[in-house]
mmCIF file of C-alpha atoms and ligand atoms in Angstrom:
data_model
loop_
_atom_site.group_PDB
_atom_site.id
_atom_site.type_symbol
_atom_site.label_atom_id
_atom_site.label_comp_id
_atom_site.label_asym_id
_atom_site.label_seq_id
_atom_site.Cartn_x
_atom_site.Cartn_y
_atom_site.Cartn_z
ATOM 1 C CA UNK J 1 -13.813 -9.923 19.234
ATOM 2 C CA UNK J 2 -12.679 -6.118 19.292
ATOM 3 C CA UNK J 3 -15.179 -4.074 18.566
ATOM 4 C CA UNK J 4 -14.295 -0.103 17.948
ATOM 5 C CA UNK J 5 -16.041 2.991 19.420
ATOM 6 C CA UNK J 6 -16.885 5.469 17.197
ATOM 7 C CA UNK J 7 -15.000 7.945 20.265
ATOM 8 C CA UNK J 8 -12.186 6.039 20.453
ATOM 9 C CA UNK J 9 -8.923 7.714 20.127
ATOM 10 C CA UNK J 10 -6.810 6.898 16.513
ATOM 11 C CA UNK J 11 -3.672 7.612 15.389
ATOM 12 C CA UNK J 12 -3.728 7.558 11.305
ATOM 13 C CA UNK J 13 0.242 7.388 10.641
ATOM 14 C CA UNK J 14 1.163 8.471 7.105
ATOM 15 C CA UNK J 15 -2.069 10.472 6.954
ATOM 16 C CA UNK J 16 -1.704 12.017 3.876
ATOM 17 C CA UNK J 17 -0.195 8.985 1.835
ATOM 18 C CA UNK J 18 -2.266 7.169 -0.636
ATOM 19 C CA UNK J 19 -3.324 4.292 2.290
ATOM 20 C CA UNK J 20 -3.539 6.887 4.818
ATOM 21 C CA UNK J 21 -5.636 9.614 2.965
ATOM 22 C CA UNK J 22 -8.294 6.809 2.286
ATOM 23 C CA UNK J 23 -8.489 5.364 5.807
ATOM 24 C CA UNK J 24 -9.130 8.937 6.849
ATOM 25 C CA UNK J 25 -12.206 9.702 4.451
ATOM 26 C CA UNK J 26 -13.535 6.079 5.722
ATOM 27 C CA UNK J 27 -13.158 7.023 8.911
ATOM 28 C CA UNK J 28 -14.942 10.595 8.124
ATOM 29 C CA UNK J 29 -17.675 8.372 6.451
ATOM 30 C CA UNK J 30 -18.231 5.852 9.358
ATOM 31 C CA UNK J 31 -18.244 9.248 11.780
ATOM 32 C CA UNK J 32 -15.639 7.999 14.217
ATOM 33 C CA UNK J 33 -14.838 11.200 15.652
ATOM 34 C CA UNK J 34 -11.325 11.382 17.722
ATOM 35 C CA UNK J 35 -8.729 10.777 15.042
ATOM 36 C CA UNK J 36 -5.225 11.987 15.675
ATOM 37 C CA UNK J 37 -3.136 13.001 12.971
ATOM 38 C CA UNK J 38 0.309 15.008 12.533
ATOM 39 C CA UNK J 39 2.147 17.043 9.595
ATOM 40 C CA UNK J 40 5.174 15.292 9.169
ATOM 41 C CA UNK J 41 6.850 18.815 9.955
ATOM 42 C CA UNK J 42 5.205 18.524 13.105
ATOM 43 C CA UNK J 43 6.447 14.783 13.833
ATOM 44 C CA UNK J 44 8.899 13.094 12.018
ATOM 45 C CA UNK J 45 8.046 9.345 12.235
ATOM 46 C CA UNK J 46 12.135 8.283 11.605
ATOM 47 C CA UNK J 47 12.908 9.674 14.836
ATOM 48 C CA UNK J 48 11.953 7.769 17.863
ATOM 49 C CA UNK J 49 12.465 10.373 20.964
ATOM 50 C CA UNK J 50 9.973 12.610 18.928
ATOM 51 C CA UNK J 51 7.063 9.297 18.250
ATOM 52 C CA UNK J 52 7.722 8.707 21.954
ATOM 53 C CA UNK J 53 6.970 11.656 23.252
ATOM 54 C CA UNK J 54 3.701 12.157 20.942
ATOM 55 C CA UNK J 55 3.001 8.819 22.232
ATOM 56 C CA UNK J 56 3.035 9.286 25.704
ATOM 57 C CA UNK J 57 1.206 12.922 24.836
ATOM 58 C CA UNK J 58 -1.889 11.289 23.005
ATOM 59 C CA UNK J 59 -2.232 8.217 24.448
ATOM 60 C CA UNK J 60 -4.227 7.045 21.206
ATOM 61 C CA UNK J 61 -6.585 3.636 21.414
ATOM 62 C CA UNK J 62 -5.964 2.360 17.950
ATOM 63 C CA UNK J 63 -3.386 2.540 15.661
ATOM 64 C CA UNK J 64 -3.019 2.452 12.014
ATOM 65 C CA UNK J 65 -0.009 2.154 10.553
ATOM 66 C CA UNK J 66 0.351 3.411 7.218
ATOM 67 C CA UNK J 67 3.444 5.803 7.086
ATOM 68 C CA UNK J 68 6.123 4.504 4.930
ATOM 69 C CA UNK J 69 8.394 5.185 2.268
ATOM 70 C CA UNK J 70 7.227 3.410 -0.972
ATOM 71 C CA UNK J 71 8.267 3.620 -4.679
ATOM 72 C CA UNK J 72 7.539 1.819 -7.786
ATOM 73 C CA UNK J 73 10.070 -0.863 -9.349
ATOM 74 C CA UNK J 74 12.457 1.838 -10.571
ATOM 75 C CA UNK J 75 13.156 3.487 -6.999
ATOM 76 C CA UNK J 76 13.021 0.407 -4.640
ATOM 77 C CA UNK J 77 15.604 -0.679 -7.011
ATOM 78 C CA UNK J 78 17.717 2.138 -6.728
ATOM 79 C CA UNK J 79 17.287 3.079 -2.930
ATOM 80 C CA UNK J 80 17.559 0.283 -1.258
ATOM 81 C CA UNK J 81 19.508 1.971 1.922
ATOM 82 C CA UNK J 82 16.567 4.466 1.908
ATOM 83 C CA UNK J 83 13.414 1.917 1.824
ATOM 84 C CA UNK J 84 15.300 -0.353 4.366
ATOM 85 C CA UNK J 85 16.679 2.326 6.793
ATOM 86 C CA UNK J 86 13.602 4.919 6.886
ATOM 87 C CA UNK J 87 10.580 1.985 6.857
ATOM 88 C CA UNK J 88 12.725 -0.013 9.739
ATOM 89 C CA UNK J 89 12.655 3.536 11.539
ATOM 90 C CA UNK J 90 9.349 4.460 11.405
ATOM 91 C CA UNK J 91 7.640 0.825 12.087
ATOM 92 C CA UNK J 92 9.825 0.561 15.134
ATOM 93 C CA UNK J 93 9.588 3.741 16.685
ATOM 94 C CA UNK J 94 5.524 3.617 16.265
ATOM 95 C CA UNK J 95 5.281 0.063 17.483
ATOM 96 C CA UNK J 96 7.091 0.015 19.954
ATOM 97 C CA UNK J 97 5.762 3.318 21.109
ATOM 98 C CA UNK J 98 2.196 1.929 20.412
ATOM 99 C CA UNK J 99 3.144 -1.099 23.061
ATOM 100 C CA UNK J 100 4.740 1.090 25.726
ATOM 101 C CA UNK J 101 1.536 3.566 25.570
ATOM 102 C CA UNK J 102 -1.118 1.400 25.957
ATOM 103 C CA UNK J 103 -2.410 1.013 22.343
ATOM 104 C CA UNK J 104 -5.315 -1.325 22.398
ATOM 105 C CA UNK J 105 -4.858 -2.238 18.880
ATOM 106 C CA UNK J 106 -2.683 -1.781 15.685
ATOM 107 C CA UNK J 107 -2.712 -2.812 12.232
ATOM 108 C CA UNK J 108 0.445 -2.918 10.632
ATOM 109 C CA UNK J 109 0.435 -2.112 6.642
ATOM 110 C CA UNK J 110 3.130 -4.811 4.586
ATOM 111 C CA UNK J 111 2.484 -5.337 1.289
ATOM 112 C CA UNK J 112 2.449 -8.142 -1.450
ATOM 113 C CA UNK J 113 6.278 -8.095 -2.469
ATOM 114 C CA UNK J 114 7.067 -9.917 1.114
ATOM 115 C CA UNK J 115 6.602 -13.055 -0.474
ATOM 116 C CA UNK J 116 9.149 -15.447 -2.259
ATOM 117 C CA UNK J 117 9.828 -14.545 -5.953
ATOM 118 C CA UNK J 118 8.467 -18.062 -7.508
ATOM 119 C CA UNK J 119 5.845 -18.372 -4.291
ATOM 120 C CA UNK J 120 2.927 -20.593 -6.114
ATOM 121 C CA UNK J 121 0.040 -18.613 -6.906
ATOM 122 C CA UNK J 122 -2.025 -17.231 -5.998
ATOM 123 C CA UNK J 123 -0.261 -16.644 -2.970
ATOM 124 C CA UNK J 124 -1.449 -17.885 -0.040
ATOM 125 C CA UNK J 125 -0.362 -16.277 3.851
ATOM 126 C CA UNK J 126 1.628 -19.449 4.427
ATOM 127 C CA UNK J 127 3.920 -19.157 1.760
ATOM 128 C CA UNK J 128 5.716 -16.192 3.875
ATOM 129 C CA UNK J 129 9.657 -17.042 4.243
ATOM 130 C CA UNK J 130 9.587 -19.707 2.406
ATOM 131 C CA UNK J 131 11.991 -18.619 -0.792
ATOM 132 C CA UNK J 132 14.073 -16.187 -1.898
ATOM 133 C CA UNK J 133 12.357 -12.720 -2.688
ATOM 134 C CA UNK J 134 12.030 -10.539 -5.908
ATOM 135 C CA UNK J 135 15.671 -8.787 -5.943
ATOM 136 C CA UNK J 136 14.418 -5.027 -7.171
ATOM 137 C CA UNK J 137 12.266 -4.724 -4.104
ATOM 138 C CA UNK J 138 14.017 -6.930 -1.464
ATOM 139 C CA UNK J 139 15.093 -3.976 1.018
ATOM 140 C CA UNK J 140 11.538 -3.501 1.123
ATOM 141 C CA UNK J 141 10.358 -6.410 1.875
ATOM 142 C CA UNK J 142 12.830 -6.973 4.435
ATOM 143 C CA UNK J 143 11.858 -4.110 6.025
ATOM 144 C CA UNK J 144 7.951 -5.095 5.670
ATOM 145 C CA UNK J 145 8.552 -9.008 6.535
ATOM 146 C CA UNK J 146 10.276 -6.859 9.805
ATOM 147 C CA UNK J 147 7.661 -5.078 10.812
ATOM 148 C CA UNK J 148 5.432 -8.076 10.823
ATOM 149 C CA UNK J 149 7.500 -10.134 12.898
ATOM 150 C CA UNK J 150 7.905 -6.809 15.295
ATOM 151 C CA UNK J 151 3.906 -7.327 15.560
ATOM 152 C CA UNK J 152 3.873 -10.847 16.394
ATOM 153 C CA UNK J 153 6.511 -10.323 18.685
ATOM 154 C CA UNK J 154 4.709 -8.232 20.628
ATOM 155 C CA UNK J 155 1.532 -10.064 20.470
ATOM 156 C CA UNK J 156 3.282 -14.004 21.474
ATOM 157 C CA UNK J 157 5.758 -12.337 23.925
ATOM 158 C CA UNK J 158 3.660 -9.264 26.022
ATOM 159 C CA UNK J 159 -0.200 -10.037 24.224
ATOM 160 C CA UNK J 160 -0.544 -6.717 22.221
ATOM 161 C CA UNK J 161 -3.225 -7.337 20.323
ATOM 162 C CA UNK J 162 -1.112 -6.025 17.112
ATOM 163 C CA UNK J 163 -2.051 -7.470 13.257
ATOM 164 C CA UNK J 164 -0.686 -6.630 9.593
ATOM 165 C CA UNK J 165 -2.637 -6.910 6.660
ATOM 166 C CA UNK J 166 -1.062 -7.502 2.810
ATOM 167 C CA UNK J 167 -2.310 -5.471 0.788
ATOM 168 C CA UNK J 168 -1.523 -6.395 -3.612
ATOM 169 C CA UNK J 169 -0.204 -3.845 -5.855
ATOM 170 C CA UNK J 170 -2.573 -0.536 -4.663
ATOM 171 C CA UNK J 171 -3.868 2.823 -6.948
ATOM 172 C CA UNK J 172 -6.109 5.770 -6.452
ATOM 173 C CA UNK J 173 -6.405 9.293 -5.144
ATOM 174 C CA UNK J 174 -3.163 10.857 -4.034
ATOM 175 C CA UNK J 175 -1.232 7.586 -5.807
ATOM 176 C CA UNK J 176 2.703 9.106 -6.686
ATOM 177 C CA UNK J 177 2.272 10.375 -10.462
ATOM 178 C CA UNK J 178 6.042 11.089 -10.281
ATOM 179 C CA UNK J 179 7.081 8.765 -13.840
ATOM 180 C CA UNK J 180 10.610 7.837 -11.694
ATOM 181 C CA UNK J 181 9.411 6.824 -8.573
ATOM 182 C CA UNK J 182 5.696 5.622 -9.015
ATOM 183 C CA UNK J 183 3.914 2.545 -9.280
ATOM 184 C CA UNK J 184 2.663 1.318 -12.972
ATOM 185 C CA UNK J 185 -0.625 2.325 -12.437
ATOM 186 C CA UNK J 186 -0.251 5.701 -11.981
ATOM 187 C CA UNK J 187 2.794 5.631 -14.484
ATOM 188 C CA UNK J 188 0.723 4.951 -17.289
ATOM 189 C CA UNK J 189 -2.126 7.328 -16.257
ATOM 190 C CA UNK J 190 0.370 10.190 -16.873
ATOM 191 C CA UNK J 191 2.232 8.642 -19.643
ATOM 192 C CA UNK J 192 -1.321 7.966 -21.671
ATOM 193 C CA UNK J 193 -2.960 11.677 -20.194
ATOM 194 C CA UNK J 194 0.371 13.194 -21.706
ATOM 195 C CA UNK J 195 1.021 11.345 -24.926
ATOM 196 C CA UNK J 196 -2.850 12.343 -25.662
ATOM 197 C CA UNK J 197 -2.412 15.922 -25.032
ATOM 198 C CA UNK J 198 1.363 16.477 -26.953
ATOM 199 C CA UNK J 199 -0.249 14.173 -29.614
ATOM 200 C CA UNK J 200 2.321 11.502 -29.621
ATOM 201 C CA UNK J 201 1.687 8.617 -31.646
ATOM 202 C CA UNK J 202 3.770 6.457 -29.219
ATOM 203 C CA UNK J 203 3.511 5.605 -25.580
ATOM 204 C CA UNK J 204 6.592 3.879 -23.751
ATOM 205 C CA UNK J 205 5.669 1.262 -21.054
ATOM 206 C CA UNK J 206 8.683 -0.470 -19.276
ATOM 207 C CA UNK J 207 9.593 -4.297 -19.365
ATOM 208 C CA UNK J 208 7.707 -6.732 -21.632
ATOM 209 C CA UNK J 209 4.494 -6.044 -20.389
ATOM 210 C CA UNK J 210 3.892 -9.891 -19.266
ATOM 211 C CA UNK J 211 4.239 -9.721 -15.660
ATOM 212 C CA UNK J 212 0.687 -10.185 -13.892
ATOM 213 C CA UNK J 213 -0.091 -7.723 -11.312
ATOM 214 C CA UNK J 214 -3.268 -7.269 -9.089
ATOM 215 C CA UNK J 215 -4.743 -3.878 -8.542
ATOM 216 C CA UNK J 216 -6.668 -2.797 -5.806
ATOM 217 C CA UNK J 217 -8.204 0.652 -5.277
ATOM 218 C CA UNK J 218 -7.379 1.973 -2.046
ATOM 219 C CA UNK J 219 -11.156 3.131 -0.946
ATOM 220 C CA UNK J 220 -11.007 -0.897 -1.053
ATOM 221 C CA UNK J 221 -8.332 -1.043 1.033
ATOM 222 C CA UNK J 222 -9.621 1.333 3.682
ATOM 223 C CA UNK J 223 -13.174 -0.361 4.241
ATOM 224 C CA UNK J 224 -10.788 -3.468 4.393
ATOM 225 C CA UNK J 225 -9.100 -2.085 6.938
ATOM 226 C CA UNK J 226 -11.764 -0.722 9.382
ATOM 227 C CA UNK J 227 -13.242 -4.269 9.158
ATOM 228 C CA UNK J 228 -9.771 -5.624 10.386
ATOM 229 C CA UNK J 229 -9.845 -3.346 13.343
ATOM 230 C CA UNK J 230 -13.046 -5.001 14.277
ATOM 231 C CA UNK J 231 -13.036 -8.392 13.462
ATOM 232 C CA UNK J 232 -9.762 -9.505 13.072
ATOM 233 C CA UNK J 233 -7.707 -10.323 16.010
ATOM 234 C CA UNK J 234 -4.876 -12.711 15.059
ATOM 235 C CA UNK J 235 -1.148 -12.229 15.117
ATOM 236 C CA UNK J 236 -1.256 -14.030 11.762
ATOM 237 C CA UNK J 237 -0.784 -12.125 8.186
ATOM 238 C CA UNK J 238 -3.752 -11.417 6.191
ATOM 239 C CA UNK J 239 -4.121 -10.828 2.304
ATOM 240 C CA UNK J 240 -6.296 -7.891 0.978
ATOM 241 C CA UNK J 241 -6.715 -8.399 -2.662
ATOM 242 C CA UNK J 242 -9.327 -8.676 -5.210
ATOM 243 C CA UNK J 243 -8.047 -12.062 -6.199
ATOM 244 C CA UNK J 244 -7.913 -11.463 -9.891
ATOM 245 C CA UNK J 245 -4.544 -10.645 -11.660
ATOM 246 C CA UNK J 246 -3.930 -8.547 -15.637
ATOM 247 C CA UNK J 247 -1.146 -8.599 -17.986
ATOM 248 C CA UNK J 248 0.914 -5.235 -17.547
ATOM 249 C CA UNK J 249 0.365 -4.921 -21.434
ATOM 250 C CA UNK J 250 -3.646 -6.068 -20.839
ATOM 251 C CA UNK J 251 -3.120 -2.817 -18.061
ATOM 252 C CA UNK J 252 -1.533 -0.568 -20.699
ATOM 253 C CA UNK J 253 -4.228 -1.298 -23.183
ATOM 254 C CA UNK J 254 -7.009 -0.577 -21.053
ATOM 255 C CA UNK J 255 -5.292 2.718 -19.222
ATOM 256 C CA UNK J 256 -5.430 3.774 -23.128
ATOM 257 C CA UNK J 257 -8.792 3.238 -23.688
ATOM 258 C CA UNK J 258 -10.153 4.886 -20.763
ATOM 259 C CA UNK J 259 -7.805 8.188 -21.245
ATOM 260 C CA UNK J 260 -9.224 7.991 -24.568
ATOM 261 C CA UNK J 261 -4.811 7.456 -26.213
ATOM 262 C CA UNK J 262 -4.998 5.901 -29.474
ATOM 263 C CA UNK J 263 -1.163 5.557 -30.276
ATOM 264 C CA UNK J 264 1.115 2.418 -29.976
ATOM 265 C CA UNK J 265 2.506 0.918 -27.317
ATOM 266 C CA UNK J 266 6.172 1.007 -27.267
ATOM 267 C CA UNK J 267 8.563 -1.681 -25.142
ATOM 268 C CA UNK J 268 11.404 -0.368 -23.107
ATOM 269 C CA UNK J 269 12.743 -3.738 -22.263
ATOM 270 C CA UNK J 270 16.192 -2.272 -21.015
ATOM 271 C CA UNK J 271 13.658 -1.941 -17.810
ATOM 272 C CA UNK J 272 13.118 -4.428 -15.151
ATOM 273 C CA UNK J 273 9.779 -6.712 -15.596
ATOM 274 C CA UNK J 274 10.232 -7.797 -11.554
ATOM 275 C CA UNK J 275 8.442 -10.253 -10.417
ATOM 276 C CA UNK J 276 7.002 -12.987 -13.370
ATOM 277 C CA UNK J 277 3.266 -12.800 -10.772
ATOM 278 C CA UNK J 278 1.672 -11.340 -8.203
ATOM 279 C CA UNK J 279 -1.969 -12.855 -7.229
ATOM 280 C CA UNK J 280 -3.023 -13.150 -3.215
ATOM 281 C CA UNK J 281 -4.706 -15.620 -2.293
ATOM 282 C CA UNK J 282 -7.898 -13.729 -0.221
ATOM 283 C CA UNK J 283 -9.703 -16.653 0.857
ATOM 284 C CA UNK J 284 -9.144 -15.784 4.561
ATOM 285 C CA UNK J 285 -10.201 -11.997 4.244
ATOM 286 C CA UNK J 286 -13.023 -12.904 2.286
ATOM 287 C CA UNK J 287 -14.453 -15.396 5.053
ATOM 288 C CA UNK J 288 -14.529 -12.247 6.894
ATOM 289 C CA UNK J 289 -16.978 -11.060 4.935
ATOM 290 C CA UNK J 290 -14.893 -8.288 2.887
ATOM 291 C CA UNK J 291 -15.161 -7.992 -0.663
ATOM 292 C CA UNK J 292 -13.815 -5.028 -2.933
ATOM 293 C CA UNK J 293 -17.089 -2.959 -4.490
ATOM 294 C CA UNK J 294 -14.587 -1.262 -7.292
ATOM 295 C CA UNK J 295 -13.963 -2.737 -10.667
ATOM 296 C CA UNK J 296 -10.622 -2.229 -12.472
ATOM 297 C CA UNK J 297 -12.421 -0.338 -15.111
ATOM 298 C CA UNK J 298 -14.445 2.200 -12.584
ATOM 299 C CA UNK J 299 -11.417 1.840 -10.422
ATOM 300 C CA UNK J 300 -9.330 3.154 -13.039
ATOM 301 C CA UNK J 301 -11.960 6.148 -14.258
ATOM 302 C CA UNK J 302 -12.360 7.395 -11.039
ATOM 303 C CA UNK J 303 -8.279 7.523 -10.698
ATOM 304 C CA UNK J 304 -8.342 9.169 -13.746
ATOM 305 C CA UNK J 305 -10.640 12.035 -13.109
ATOM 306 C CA UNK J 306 -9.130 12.445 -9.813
ATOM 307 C CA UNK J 307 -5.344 13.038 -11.673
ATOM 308 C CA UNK J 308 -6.949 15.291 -14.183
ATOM 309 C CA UNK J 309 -8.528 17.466 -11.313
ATOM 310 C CA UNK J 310 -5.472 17.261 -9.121
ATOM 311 C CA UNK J 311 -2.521 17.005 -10.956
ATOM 312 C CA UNK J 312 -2.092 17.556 -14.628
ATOM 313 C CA UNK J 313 -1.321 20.714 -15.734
HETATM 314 P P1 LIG C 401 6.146 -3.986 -8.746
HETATM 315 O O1 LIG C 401 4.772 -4.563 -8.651
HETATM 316 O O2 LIG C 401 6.873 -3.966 -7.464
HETATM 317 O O3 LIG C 401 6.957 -4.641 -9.841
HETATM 318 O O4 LIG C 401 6.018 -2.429 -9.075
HETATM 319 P P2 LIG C 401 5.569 -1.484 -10.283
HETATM 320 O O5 LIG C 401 4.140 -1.140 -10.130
HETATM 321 O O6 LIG C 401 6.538 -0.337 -10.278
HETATM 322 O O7 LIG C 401 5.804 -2.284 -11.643
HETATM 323 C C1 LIG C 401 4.947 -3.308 -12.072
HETATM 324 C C2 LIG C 401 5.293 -3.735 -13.485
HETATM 325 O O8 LIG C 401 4.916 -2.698 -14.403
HETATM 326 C C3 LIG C 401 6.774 -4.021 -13.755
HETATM 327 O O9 LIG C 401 6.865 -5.155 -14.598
HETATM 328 C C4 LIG C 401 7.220 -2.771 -14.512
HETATM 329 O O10 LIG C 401 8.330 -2.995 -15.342
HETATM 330 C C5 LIG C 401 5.973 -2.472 -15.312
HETATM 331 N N1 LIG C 401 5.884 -1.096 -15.839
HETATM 332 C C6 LIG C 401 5.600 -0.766 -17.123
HETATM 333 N N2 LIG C 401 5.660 0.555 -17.313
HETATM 334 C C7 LIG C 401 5.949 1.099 -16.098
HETATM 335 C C8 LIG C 401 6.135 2.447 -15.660
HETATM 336 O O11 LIG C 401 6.050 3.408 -16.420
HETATM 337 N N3 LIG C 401 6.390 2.623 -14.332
HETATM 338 C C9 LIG C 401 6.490 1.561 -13.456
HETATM 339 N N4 LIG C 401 6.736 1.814 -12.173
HETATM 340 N N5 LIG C 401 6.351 0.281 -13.873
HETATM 341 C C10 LIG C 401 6.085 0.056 -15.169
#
C-alpha cells in the first residue's frame, strides 16, 4: 500500500478545471503542502517538448491527471477531431513524461461514456470493450479508453504504479455554464436561473428527458480521489459514482424547484437523448471505504449558489 506524504511533490494537471479546482481545495484541506501547478499560458499540456521539459524541471512525486478537453452532448458531437486529437495529446505527453521522470504515482481521470452503449447496468468495470460505444461521444471515449490502456501499459510492461478512476456524469463549482458546450447539469442551472429572471413561462430542455444519468458532485470526486492515491494500487479501472441514477426530466423538475422556476418544461426533441443509461456499478470503490457525503438536492443548492455568486449577471 502507497501511502502519501503530506510534503510530497504533486502535479495537479488541469488545475483550474472543474476536477482539478476540487482536488486542489482537498488538497488545501488535507494540508499537503508541495503542489505544483501551471497557467496553461505558462505550459501548454498538447505540446510534448514543453510537458517534458517541466517534467524533467519539477520532478513531481504524484500525479493527477485531470487536464482535458470536455463538453456536454452537443460539443463532443460536433468536435470530434478536437476531443480525440487534444485529450490523446495531453494524456500522452503527461504520461509518458510522468514515466520517464520518475513519478511514483498517477491517477489517470476517464470517465463513464468509455463503456458500451447497451453495457448492462449498472455498469460494472468489466464491461469495458465489450460493445460498441454511444456514437455522440465516441472520440471521447476513444481517447479516454486510450489513456487507460497507456496506464496499464506502463504499469504490466515497466511497473509504474499508474491507475484511472471513472468517474459518472460530474457537476459543481467552476462546472462549464456555456448552454452550447456544457453538461445538463449546469445547462439547466442557467436555463432555470434565466427563464426565472426574464420571466418566461417556458423552459427548453433537450431530448425526451428519459435518459438516466448519475450525478456526482465533484468535492465527491476529489476526496475520492485522494483516497485512490493512497489505497488503491491496481492497474485495473475503478468506478466513482454514487450508484443511484434520475430521469433527465426527474433532473429538470428538481433544478426548477430549487432555483425557485415555476414555468413548463418544454421538449426540444430535434436534440440528441445519447445514451438510453448511465449507472456505475461502485461496489469496488465502495469496499474501499469511499462513500459520497453530498445529496443531489444539497449537491445541487450548493451549485446553485456558487453560479449565482460567480457567474450570472
Ligand atoms: P451525456 O451524459 O454525455 O449524454 O452528456 P450531457 O450531460 O450533455 O447530456 C445528458 C442528457 O441531458 C442528454 O440526454 C441530453 O439530451 C439531455 N439534456 C437536456 N437538456 C440539456 C441541455 O440543455 N444541455 C445538455 N448538455 N444536455 C441536455
Amino acid at each position: 500500500m502507497q501511502i502519501m506524504d503530506k510534503s510530497d511533490k504533486i502535479f495537479v494537471a488541469g488545475h483550474r478545471g472543474m476536477v482539478g479546482s476540487a482536488v486542489m481545495r482537498r488538497l488545501k484541506t488535507q494540508a499537503f503542502s508541495n503542489v505544483v501547478t501551471r497557467e496553461r499560458a505558462q505550459l501548454d499540456l498538447t505540446n510534448e517538448s514543453a510537458v517534458a521539459k517541466f517534467f524533467e524541471q519539477e520532478r513531481p512525486h504524484i500525479v493527477l491527471a485531470a487536464a482535458a478537453k470536455v463538453g456536454g452532448i452537443k460539443a463532443n458531437n460536433d468536435y470530434p477531431v478536437e476531443f480525440l486529437v487534444e485529450n490523446l495529446r495531453i494524456q500522452n505527453n503527461v504520461i509518458r513524461s510522468a514515466y520517464e521522470n520518475g513519478v511514483r504515482k498517477l491517477l489517470f481521470l476517464g470517465s463513464s461514456c468509455i463503456y458500451p452503449k447497451f453495457a448492462p447496468q449498472p455498469i460494472l468495470e468489466s464491461t469495458l470493450l465489450s460493445g460498441p460505444l454511444e456514437p455522440t461521444n465516441e472520440a471521447y471515449a476513444i481517447a479516454k479508453i486510450a489513456g487507460i490502456k497507456l496506464c496499464q501499459a506502463f504499469s504490466r510492461e515497466y511497473g509504474a504504479n499508474f491507475i484511472s478512476a471513472m468517474p459518472t456524469n460530474l457537476y459543481g463549482p467552476n462546472d462549464n455554464f456555456d448552454l452550447e458546450t456544457s453538461h445538463v447539469l449546469a445547462a439547466l442551472l442557467r436555463k432555470a436561473h434565466e427563464a426565472k429572471t426574464r420571466n418566461d413561462r417556458k423552459l427548453v430542455v433537450w431530448g425526451t428527458g428519459k435518459p438516466r444519468r448519475e450525478f456526482l458532485h465533484v468535492d465527491d470526486l476529489a476526496a475520492a480521489c485522494l483516497l485512490l492515491l493512497e489505497k488503491y494500487d491496481s492497474p485495473e479501472i475503478i468506478n466513482v459514482g454514487c450508484g443511484e441514477d434520475i430521469s433527465i426530466g426527474e433532473l429538470a423538475e428538481l433544478i426548477c424547484q430549487v432555483v425557485g422556476f415555476d414555468g413548463q418544461l418544454a421538449w426540444d426533441t430535434t436534440k440528441p437523448d445519447g445514451t438510453p443509461r448511465k449507472l456505475l456499478d461502485v461496489s469496488k470503490i465502495r469496499a474501499l471505504g469511499w462513500r459520497p457525503a453530498i445529496t443531489l438536492q444539497d449537491g445541487i443548492k450548493a451549485t446553485y449558489d456558487w453560479f449565482v455568486a460567480n457567474f450570472a449577471q
